[in-house]
Short mmCIF file of C-alpha atoms and ligand atoms in Angstrom, two decimals:
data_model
loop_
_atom_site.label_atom_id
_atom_site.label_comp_id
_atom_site.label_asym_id
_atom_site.label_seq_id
_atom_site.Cartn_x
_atom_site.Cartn_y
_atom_site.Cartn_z
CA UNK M 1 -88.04 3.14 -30.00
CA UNK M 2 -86.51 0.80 -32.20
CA UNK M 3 -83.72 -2.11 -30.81
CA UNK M 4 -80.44 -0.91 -32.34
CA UNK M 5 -79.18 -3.85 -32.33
CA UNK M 6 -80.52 -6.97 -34.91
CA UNK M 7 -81.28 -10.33 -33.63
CA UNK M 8 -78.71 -12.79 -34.56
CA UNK M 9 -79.30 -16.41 -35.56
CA UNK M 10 -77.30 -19.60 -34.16
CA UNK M 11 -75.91 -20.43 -37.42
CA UNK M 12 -73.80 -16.93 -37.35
CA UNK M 13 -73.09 -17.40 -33.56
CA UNK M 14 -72.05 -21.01 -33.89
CA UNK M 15 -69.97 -19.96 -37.53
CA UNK M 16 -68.40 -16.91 -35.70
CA UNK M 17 -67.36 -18.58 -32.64
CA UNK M 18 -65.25 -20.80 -34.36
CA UNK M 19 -63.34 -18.12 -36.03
CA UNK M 20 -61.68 -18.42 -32.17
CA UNK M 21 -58.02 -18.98 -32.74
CA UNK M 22 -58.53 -20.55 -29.16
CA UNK M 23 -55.20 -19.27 -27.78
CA UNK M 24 -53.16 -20.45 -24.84
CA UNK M 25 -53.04 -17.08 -22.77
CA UNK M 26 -56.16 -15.16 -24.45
CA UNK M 27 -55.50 -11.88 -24.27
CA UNK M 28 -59.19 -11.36 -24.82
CA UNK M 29 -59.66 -12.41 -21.17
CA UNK M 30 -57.47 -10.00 -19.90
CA UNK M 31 -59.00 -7.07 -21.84
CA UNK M 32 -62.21 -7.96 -19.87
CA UNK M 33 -62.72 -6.09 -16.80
CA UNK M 34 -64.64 -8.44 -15.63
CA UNK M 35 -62.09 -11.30 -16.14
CA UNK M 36 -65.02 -13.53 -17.93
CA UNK M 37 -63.50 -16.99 -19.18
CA UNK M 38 -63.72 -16.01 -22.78
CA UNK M 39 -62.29 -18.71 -24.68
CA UNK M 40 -64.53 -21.28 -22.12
CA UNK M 41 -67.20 -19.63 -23.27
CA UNK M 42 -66.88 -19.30 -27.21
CA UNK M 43 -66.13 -23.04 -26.97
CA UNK M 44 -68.92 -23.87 -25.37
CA UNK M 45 -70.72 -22.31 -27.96
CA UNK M 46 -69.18 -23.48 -30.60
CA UNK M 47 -70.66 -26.90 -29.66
CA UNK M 48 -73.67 -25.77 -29.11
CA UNK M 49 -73.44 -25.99 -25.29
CA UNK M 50 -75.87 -23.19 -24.44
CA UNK M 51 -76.04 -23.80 -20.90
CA UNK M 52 -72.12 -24.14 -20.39
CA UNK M 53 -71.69 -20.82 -22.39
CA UNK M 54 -74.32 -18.62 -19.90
CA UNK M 55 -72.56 -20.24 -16.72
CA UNK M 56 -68.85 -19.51 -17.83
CA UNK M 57 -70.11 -16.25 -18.44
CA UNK M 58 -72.24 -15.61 -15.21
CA UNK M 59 -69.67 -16.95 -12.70
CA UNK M 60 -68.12 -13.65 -13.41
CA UNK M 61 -70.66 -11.47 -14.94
CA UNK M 62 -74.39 -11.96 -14.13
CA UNK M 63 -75.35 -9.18 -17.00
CA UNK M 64 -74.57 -11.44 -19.87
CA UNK M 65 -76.93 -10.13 -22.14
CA UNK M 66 -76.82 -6.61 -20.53
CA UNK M 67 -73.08 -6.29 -21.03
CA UNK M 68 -72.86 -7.80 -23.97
CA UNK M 69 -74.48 -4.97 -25.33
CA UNK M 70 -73.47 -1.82 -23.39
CA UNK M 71 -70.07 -3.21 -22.57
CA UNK M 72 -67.22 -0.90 -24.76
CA UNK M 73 -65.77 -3.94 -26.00
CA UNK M 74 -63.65 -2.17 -28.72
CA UNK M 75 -62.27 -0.71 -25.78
CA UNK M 76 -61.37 -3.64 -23.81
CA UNK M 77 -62.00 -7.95 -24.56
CA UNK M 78 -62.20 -7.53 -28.53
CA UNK M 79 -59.43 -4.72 -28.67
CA UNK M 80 -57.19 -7.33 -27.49
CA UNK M 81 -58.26 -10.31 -29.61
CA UNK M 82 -55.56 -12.08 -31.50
CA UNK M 83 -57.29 -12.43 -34.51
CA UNK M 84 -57.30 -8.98 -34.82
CA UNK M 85 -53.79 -9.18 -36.70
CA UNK M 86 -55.25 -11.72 -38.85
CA UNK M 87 -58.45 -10.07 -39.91
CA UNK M 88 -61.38 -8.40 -37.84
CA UNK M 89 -61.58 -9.40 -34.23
CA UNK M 90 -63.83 -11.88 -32.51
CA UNK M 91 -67.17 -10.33 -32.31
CA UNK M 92 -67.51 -11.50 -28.52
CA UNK M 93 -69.93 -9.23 -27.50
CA UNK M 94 -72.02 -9.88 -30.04
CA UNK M 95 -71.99 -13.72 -29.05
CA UNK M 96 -71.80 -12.79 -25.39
CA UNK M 97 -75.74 -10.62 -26.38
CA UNK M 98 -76.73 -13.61 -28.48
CA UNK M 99 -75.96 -16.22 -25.33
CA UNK M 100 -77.36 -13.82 -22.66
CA UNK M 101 -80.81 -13.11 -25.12
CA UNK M 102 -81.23 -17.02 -25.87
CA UNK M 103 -80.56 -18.05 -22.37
CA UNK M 104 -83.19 -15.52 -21.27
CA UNK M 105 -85.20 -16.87 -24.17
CA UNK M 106 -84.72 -20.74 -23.21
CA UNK M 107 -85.38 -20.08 -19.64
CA UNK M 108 -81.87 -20.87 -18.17
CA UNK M 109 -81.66 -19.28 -14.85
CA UNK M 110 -79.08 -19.80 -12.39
CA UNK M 111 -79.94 -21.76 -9.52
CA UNK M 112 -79.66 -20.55 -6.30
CA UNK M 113 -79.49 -23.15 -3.19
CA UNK M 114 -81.45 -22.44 0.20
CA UNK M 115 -80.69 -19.20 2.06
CA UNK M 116 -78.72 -19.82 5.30
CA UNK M 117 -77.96 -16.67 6.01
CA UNK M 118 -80.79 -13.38 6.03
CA UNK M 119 -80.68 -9.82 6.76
CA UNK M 120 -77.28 -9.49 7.99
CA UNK M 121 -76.15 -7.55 5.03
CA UNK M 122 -77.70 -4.49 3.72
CA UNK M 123 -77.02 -3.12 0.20
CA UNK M 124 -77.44 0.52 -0.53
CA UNK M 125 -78.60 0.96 -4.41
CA UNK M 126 -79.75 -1.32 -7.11
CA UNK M 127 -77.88 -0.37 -9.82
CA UNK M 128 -74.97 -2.71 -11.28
CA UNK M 129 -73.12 -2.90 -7.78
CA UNK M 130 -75.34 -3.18 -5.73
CA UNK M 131 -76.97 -6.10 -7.68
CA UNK M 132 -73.70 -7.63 -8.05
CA UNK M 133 -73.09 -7.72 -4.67
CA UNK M 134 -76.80 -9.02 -4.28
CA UNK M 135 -76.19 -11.89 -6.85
CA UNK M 136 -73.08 -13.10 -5.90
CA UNK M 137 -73.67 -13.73 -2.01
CA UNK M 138 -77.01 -15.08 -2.93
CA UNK M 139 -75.45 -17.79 -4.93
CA UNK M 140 -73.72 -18.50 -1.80
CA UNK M 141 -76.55 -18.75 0.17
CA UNK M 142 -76.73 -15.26 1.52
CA UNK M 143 -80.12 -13.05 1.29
CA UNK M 144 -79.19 -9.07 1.50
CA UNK M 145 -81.57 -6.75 2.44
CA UNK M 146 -81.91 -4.42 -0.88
CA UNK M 147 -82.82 -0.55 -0.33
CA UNK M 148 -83.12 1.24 -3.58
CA UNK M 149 -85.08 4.71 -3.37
CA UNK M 150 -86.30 4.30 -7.14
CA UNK M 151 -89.44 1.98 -8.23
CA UNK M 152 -87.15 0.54 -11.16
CA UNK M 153 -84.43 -1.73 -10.28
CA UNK M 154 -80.98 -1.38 -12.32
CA UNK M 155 -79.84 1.87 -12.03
CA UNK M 156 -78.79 4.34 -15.00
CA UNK M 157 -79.23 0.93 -16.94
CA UNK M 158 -83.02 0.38 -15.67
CA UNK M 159 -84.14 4.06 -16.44
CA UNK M 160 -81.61 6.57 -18.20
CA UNK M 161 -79.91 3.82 -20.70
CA UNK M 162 -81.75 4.29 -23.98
CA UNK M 163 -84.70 1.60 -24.92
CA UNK M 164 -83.14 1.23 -28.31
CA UNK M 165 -79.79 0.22 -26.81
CA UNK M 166 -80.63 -2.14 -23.76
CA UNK M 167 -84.29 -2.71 -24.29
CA UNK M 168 -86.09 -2.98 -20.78
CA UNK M 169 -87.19 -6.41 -21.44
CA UNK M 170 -83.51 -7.52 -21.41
CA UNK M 171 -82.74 -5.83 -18.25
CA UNK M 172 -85.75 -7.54 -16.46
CA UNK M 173 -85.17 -10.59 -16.96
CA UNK M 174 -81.69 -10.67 -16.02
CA UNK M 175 -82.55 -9.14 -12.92
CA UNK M 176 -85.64 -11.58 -12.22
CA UNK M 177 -83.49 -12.94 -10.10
CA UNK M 178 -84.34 -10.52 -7.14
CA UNK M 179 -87.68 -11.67 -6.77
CA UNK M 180 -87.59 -15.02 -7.66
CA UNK M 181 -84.61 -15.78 -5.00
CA UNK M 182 -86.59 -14.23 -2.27
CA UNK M 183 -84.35 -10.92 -2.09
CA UNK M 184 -86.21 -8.27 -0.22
CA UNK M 185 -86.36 -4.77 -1.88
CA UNK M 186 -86.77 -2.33 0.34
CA UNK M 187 -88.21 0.82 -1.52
CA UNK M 188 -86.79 3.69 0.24
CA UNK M 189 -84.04 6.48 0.30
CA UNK M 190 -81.56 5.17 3.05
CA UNK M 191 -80.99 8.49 4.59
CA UNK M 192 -79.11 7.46 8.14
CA UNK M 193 -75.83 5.28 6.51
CA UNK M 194 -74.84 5.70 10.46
CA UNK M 195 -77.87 3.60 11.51
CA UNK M 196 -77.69 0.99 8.66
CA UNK M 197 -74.50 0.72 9.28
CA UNK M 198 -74.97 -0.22 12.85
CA UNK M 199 -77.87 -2.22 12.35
CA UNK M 200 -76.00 -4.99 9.57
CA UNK M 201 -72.76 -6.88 10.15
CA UNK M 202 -71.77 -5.64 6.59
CA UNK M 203 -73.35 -2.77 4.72
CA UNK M 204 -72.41 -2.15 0.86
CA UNK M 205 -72.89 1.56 -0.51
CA UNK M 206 -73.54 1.17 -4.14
CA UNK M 207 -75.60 4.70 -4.57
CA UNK M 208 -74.21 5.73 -8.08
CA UNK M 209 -73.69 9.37 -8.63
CA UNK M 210 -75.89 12.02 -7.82
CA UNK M 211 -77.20 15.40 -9.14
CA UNK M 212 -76.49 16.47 -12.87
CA UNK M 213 -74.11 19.21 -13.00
CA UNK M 214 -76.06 22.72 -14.38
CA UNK M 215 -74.41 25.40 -16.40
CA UNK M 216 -74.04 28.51 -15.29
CA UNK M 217 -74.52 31.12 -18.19
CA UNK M 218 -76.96 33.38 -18.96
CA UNK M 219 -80.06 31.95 -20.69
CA UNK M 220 -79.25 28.47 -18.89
CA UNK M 221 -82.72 28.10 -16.94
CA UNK M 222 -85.10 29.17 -20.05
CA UNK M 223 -87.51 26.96 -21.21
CA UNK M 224 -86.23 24.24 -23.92
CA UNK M 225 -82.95 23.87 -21.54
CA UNK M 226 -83.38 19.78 -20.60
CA UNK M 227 -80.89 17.70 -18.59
CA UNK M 228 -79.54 14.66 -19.99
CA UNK M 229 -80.24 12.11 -17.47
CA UNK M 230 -84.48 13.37 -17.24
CA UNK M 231 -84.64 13.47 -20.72
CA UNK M 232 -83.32 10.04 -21.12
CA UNK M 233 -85.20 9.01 -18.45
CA UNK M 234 -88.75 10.58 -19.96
CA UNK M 235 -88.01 9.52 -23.30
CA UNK M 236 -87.61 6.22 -21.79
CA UNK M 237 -90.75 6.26 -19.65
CA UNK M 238 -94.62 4.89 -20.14
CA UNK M 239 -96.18 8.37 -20.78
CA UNK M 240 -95.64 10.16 -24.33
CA UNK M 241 -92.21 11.20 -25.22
CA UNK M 242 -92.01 15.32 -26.36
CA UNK M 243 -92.36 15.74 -30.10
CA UNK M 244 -89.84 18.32 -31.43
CA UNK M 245 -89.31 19.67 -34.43
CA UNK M 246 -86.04 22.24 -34.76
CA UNK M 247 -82.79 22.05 -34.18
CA UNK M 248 -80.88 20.84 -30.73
CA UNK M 249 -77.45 21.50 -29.31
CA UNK M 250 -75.85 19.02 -26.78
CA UNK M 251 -73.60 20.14 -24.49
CA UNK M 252 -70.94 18.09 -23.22
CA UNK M 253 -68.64 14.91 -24.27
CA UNK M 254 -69.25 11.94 -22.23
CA UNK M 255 -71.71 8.66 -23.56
CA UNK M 256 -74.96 10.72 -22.05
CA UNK M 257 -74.17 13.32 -24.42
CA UNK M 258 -73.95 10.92 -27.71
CA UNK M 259 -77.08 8.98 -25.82
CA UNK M 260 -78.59 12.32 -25.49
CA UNK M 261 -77.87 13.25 -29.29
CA UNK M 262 -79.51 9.93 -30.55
CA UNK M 263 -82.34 10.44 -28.38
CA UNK M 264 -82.98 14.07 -29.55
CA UNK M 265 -82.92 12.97 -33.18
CA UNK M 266 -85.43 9.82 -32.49
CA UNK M 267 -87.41 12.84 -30.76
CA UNK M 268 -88.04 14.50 -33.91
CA UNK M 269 -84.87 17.06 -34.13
CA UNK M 270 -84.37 18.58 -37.72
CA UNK M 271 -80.75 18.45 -37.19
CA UNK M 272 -77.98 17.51 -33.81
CA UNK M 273 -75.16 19.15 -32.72
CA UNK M 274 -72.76 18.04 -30.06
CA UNK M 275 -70.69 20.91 -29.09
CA UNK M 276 -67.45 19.93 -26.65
CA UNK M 277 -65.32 22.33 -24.80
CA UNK M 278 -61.64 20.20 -25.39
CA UNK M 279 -60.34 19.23 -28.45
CA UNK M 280 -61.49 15.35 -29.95
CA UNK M 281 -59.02 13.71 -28.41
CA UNK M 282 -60.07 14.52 -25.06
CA UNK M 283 -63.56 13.78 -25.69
CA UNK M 284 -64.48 10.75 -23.18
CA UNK M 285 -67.15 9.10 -25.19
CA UNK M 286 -65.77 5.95 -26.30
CA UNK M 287 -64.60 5.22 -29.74
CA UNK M 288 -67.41 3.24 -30.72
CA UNK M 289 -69.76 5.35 -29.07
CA UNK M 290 -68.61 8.78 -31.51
CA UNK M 291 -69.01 6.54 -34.18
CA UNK M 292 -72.41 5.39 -33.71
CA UNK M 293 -73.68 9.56 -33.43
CA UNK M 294 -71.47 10.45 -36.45
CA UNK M 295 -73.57 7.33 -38.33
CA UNK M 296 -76.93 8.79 -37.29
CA UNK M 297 -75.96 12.22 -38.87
CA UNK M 298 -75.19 14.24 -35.40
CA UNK M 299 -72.60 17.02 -35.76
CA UNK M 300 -69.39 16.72 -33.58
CA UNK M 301 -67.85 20.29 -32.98
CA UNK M 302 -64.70 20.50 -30.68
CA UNK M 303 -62.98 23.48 -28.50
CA UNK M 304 -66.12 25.23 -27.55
CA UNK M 305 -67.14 26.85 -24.25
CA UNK M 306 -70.46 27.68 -24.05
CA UNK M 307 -71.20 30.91 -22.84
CA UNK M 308 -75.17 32.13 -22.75
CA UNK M 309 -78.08 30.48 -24.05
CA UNK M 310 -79.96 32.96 -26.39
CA UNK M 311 -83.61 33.70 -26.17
CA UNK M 312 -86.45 34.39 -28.11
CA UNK M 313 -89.89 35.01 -26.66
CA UNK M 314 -89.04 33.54 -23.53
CA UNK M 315 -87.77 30.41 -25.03
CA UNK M 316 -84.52 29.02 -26.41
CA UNK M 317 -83.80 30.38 -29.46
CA UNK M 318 -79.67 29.27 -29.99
CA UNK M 319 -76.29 28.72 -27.96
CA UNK M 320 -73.36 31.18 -27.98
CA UNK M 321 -69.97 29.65 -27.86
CA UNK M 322 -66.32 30.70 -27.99
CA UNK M 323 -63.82 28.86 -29.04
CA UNK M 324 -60.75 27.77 -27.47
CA UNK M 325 -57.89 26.18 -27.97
CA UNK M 326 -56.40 23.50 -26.23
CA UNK M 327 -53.79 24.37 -22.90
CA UNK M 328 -51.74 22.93 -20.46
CA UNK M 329 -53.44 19.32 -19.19
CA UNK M 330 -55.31 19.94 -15.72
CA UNK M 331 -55.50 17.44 -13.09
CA UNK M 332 -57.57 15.31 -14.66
CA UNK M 333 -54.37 15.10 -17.55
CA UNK M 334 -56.12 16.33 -20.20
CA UNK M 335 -55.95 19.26 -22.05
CA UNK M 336 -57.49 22.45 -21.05
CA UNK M 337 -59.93 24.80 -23.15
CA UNK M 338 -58.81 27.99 -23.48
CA UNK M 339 -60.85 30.45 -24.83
CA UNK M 340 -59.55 32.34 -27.46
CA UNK M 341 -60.72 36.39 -27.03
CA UNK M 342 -62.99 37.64 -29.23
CA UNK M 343 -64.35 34.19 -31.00
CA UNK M 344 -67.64 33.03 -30.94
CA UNK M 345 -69.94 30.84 -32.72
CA UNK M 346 -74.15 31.23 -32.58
CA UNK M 347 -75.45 28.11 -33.62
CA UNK M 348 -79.66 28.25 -33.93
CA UNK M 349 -81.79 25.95 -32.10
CA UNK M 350 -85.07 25.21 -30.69
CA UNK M 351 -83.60 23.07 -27.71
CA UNK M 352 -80.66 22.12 -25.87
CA UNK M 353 -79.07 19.26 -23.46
CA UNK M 354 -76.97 19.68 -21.09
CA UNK M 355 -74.36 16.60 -20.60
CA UNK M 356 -72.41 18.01 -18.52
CA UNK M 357 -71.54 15.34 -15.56
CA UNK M 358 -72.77 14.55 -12.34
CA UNK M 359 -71.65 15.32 -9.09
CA UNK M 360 -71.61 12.65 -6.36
CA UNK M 361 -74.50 12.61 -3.12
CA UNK M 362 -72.68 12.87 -0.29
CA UNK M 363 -74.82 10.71 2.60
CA UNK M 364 -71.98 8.35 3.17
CA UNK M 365 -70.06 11.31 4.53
CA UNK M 366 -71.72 10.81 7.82
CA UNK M 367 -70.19 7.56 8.38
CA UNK M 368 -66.81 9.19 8.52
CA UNK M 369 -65.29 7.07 6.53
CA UNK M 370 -62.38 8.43 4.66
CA UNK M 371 -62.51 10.13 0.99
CA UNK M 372 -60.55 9.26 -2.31
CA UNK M 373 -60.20 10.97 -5.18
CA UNK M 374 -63.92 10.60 -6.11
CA UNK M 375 -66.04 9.31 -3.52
CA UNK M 376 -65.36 6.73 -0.45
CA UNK M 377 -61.45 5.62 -0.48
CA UNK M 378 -61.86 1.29 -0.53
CA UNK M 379 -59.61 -1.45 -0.74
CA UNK M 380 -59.42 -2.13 -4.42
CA UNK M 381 -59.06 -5.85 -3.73
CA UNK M 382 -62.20 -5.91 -1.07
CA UNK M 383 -64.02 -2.69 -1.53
CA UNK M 384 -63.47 -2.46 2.71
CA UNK M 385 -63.99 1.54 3.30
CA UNK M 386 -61.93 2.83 6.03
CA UNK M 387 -65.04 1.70 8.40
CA UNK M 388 -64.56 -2.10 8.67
CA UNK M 389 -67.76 -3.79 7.25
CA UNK M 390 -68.90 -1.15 5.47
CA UNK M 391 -68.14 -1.41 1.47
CA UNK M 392 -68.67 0.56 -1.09
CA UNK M 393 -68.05 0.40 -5.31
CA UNK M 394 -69.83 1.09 -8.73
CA UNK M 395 -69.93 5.17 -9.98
CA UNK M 396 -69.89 6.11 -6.19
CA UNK M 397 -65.94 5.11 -5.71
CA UNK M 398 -65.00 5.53 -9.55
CA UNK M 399 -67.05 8.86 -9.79
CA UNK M 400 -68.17 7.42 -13.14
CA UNK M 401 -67.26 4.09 -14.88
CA UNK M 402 -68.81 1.29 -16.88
CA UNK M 403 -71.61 -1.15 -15.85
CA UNK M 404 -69.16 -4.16 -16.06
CA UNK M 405 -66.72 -2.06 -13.48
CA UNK M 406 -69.51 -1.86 -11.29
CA UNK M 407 -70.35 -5.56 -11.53
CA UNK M 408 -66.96 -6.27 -10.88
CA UNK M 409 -66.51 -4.64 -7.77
CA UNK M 410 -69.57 -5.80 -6.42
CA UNK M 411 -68.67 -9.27 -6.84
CA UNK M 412 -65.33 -8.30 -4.99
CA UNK M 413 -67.57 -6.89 -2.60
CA UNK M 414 -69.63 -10.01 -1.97
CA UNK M 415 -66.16 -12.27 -1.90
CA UNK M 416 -64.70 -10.07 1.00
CA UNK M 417 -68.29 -10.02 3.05
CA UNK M 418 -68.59 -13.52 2.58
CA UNK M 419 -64.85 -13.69 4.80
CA UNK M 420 -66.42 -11.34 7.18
CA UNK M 421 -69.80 -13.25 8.14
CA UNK M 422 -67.63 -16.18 7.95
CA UNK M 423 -65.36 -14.86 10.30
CA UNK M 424 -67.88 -13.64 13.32
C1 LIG N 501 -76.52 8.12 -20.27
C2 LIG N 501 -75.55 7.09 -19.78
C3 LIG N 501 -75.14 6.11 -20.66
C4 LIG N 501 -74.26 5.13 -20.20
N1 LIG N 501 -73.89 4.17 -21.09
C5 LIG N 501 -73.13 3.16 -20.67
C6 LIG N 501 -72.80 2.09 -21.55
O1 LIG N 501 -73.19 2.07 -22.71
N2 LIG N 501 -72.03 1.09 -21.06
C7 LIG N 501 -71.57 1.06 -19.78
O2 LIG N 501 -70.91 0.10 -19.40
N3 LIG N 501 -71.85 2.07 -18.93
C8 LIG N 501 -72.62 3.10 -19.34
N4 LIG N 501 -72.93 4.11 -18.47
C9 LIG N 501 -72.37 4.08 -17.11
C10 LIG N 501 -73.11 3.05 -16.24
O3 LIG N 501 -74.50 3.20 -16.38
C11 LIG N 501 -72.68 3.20 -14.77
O4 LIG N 501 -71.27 3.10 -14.70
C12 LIG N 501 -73.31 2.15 -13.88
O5 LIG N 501 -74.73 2.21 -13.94
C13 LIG N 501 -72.86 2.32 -12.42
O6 LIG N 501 -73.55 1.43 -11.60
P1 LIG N 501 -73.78 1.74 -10.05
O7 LIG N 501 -74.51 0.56 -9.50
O8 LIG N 501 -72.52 2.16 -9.44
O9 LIG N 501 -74.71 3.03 -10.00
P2 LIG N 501 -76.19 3.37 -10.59
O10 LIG N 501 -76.44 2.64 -11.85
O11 LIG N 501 -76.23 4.84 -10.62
O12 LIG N 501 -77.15 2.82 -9.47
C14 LIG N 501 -77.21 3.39 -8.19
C15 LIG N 501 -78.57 3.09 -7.57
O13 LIG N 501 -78.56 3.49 -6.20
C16 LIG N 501 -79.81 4.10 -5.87
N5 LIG N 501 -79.57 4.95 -4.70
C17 LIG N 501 -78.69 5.97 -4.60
N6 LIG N 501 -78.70 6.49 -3.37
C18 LIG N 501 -79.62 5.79 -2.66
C19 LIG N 501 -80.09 5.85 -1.32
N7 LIG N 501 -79.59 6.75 -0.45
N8 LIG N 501 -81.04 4.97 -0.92
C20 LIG N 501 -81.55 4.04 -1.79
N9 LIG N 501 -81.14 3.95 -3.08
C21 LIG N 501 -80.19 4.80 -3.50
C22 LIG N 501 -80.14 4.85 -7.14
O14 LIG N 501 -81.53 5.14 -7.19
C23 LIG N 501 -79.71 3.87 -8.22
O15 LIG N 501 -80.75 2.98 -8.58
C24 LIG N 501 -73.79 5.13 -18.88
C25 LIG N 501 -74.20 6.13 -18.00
C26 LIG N 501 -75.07 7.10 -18.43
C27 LIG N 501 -75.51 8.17 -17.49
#
């Protein structure tokens, strides 16, 4: 599948980088989650200081190029840039891809200095967390022991992100790292947290979330009914992606569903339609994200509960929905659907996707460690669990997040295990 994104040059990088007002207190910096020294690194760049630019950006983010394309930074760094007022905003992850995709280009690879410390630290999952974690202690010298129960490393990013929006090349070579720093992956589902954790002086859970939620309506286990998260991942995969031809109905309002809608449509689907049970401003795609489907011609309906999947010789044939209207907020705050008696929509199709969430594994239970309101309760400033030495962070603690978010408290991770070897 095509790269969605086109290669920039260094004339445009080097021309929009000094558009920088260069402030005193950039706000930009504190719109990134990741606290990355912005204005170090757009300076840096503006003098053509390639090398400078990657390493202001890895000391706090090691998925430069990564980030700088799935990062929501309309949401967060460039939402916040002062030149906003002035005219459009900095386009700093734009310039944060182009850095990360010419370092990878140019060879420019952080150096890492002899291990002095090996397998006394085990991390659970190689997804954004768990790599984090993996990165930053190995820059101190530190070798984890790596489990990850998936041949791919990286996570949703490594197999459910679409191709077209972090191509796979990308990914790989920003986590070459692994291999070439002499970090062991062990391929295999960690089943017994209990032993592990007994086994390591500090063990960091960074398992992601776990199965995809189903929907439980007539109609829902017919054939043509796909999951987000294996369809992603097939049309992602080696062997040939499905060809279809009809319509398709998404269900649900997160990024998989819009990722799931511009999948279906680069699958051959006549025509998209993302159907939501709240109202639009509860949906929890991003911005940016809704913007991009509405571009590539996908439908957006609002305040509908779906409520049967029909048939027609044994396959889909369309999904019934009622509408609702929006209620009182739930405890998530945000308004509930509530269906309105006696409405309901058929909309004809030929296949749908459900996008409905995930719900999280629940392994780490064993350990007794105590729960928050998603997953394992931590110490936001170490990612300590209630278990001293074990950690956890990423999707598994927010019950859902951002890749950056992840990143970030992995490196927090790594910072507060660091302490602890130090200390025994
Ligand atoms: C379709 C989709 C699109 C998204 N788009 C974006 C986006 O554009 N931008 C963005 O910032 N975020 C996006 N996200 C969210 C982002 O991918 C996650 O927030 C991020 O990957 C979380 O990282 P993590 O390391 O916590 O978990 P994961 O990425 O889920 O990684 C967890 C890893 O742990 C492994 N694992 C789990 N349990 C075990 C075990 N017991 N033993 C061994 N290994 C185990 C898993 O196999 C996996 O590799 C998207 C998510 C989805 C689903």
């Amino acid at each position: 599948m095509d790269d969605a994104f086109p290669p920039q040059r260094l004339q445009w990088a080097v021309a929009e980088a000094s558009r920088c007002l260069m402030c005193e207190d950039p706000p930009c910096q504190q719109g990134c989650l990741a606290g990355v020294d912005i204005k170090k690194f757009i300076r840096a760049l503006k003098s053509r200081n390639l090398r400078g630019a990657v390493s202001a950006i890895r000391d706090s983010n090691f998925l430069v190029a990564t980030c700088g394309r799935v990062c929501p930074q309309g949401e967060l760094c460039e939402k916040r840039c002062s030149a906003t007022g002035l005219a459009r905003p900095i386009a700093i992850g734009e310039l944060q891809r182009f850095v990360g995709e010419l370092a990878i280009k140019d060879g420019i690879k952080t150096v890492f200095p002899e291990p002095r410390s090996q397998g006394e630290v085990a991390v659970v999952g190689a997804g954004p967390a768990g790599l984090a974690v993996a990165y930053y202690l190995r820059r101190e010298g530190v070798v984890v022991d790596l489990y990850e129960r998936h041949a791919l490393l990286g996570g949703v990013p490594g197999r459910v992100l679409p191709v077209f929006r972090l191509p796979r090349a990308v990914l790989e070579a920003e986590l070459a790292f692994v291999a070439e720093s002499g970090i062991p992956v062990r391929r295999e589902e960690v089943k017994d947290f209990g032993e592990l954790a007994g086994r390591y002086k500090a063990v960091f859970l960074g398992c992601g979330l776990g199965v995809s939620r189903g929907l439980d309506v007539p109609g829902a286990a017919l054939a043509g009914v796909h999951q987000a998260d294996g369809l992603l991942e097939l049309a992602n995969g080696e062997s040939p992606a499905p060809r279809w031809t009809g319509p398709t109905v998404v269900l649900g309002g997160g990024n998989t569903a819009i990722d799931a809608s511009a999948v279906a449509l680069r699958l051959g689907s006549s025509k998209v339609t993302i159907a939501y049970r709240r109202g639009e401003a509860e949906m929890p795609a991003w911005l940016e994200h809704r913007q991009f489907a509405l571009e590539e011609g996908v439908e957006l309906k609002f305040l509908r509960v779906p409520v049967g999947v029909l048939a027609a010789g044994g396959r889909v044939a369309g999904v019934r929905l009622q509408r609702s209207e929006p209620g009182a907020p739930d405890a998530s705050g945000r308004a509930q659907a509530i269906p309105i008696e006696g409405a309901f929509e058929e909309i004809p199709c030929e296949q749908v996707i459900l996008a409905l969430g995930n719900d999280l594994d629940g392994g780490w239970r064993a350990l007794g460690i105590d729960a928050g309101p998603k997953g394992p309760r931590v110490d936001p400033e170490t990612m300590q669990t209630s278990r001293p030495g074990v950690y956890a962070g990423g999707d598994l603690v927010s019950g859902g997040a951002t890749v950056v978010q992840a990143v970030v408290d992995g490196r927090r991770a790594a910072r507060a295990i660091l302490q602890r070897l130090a200390l025994q």
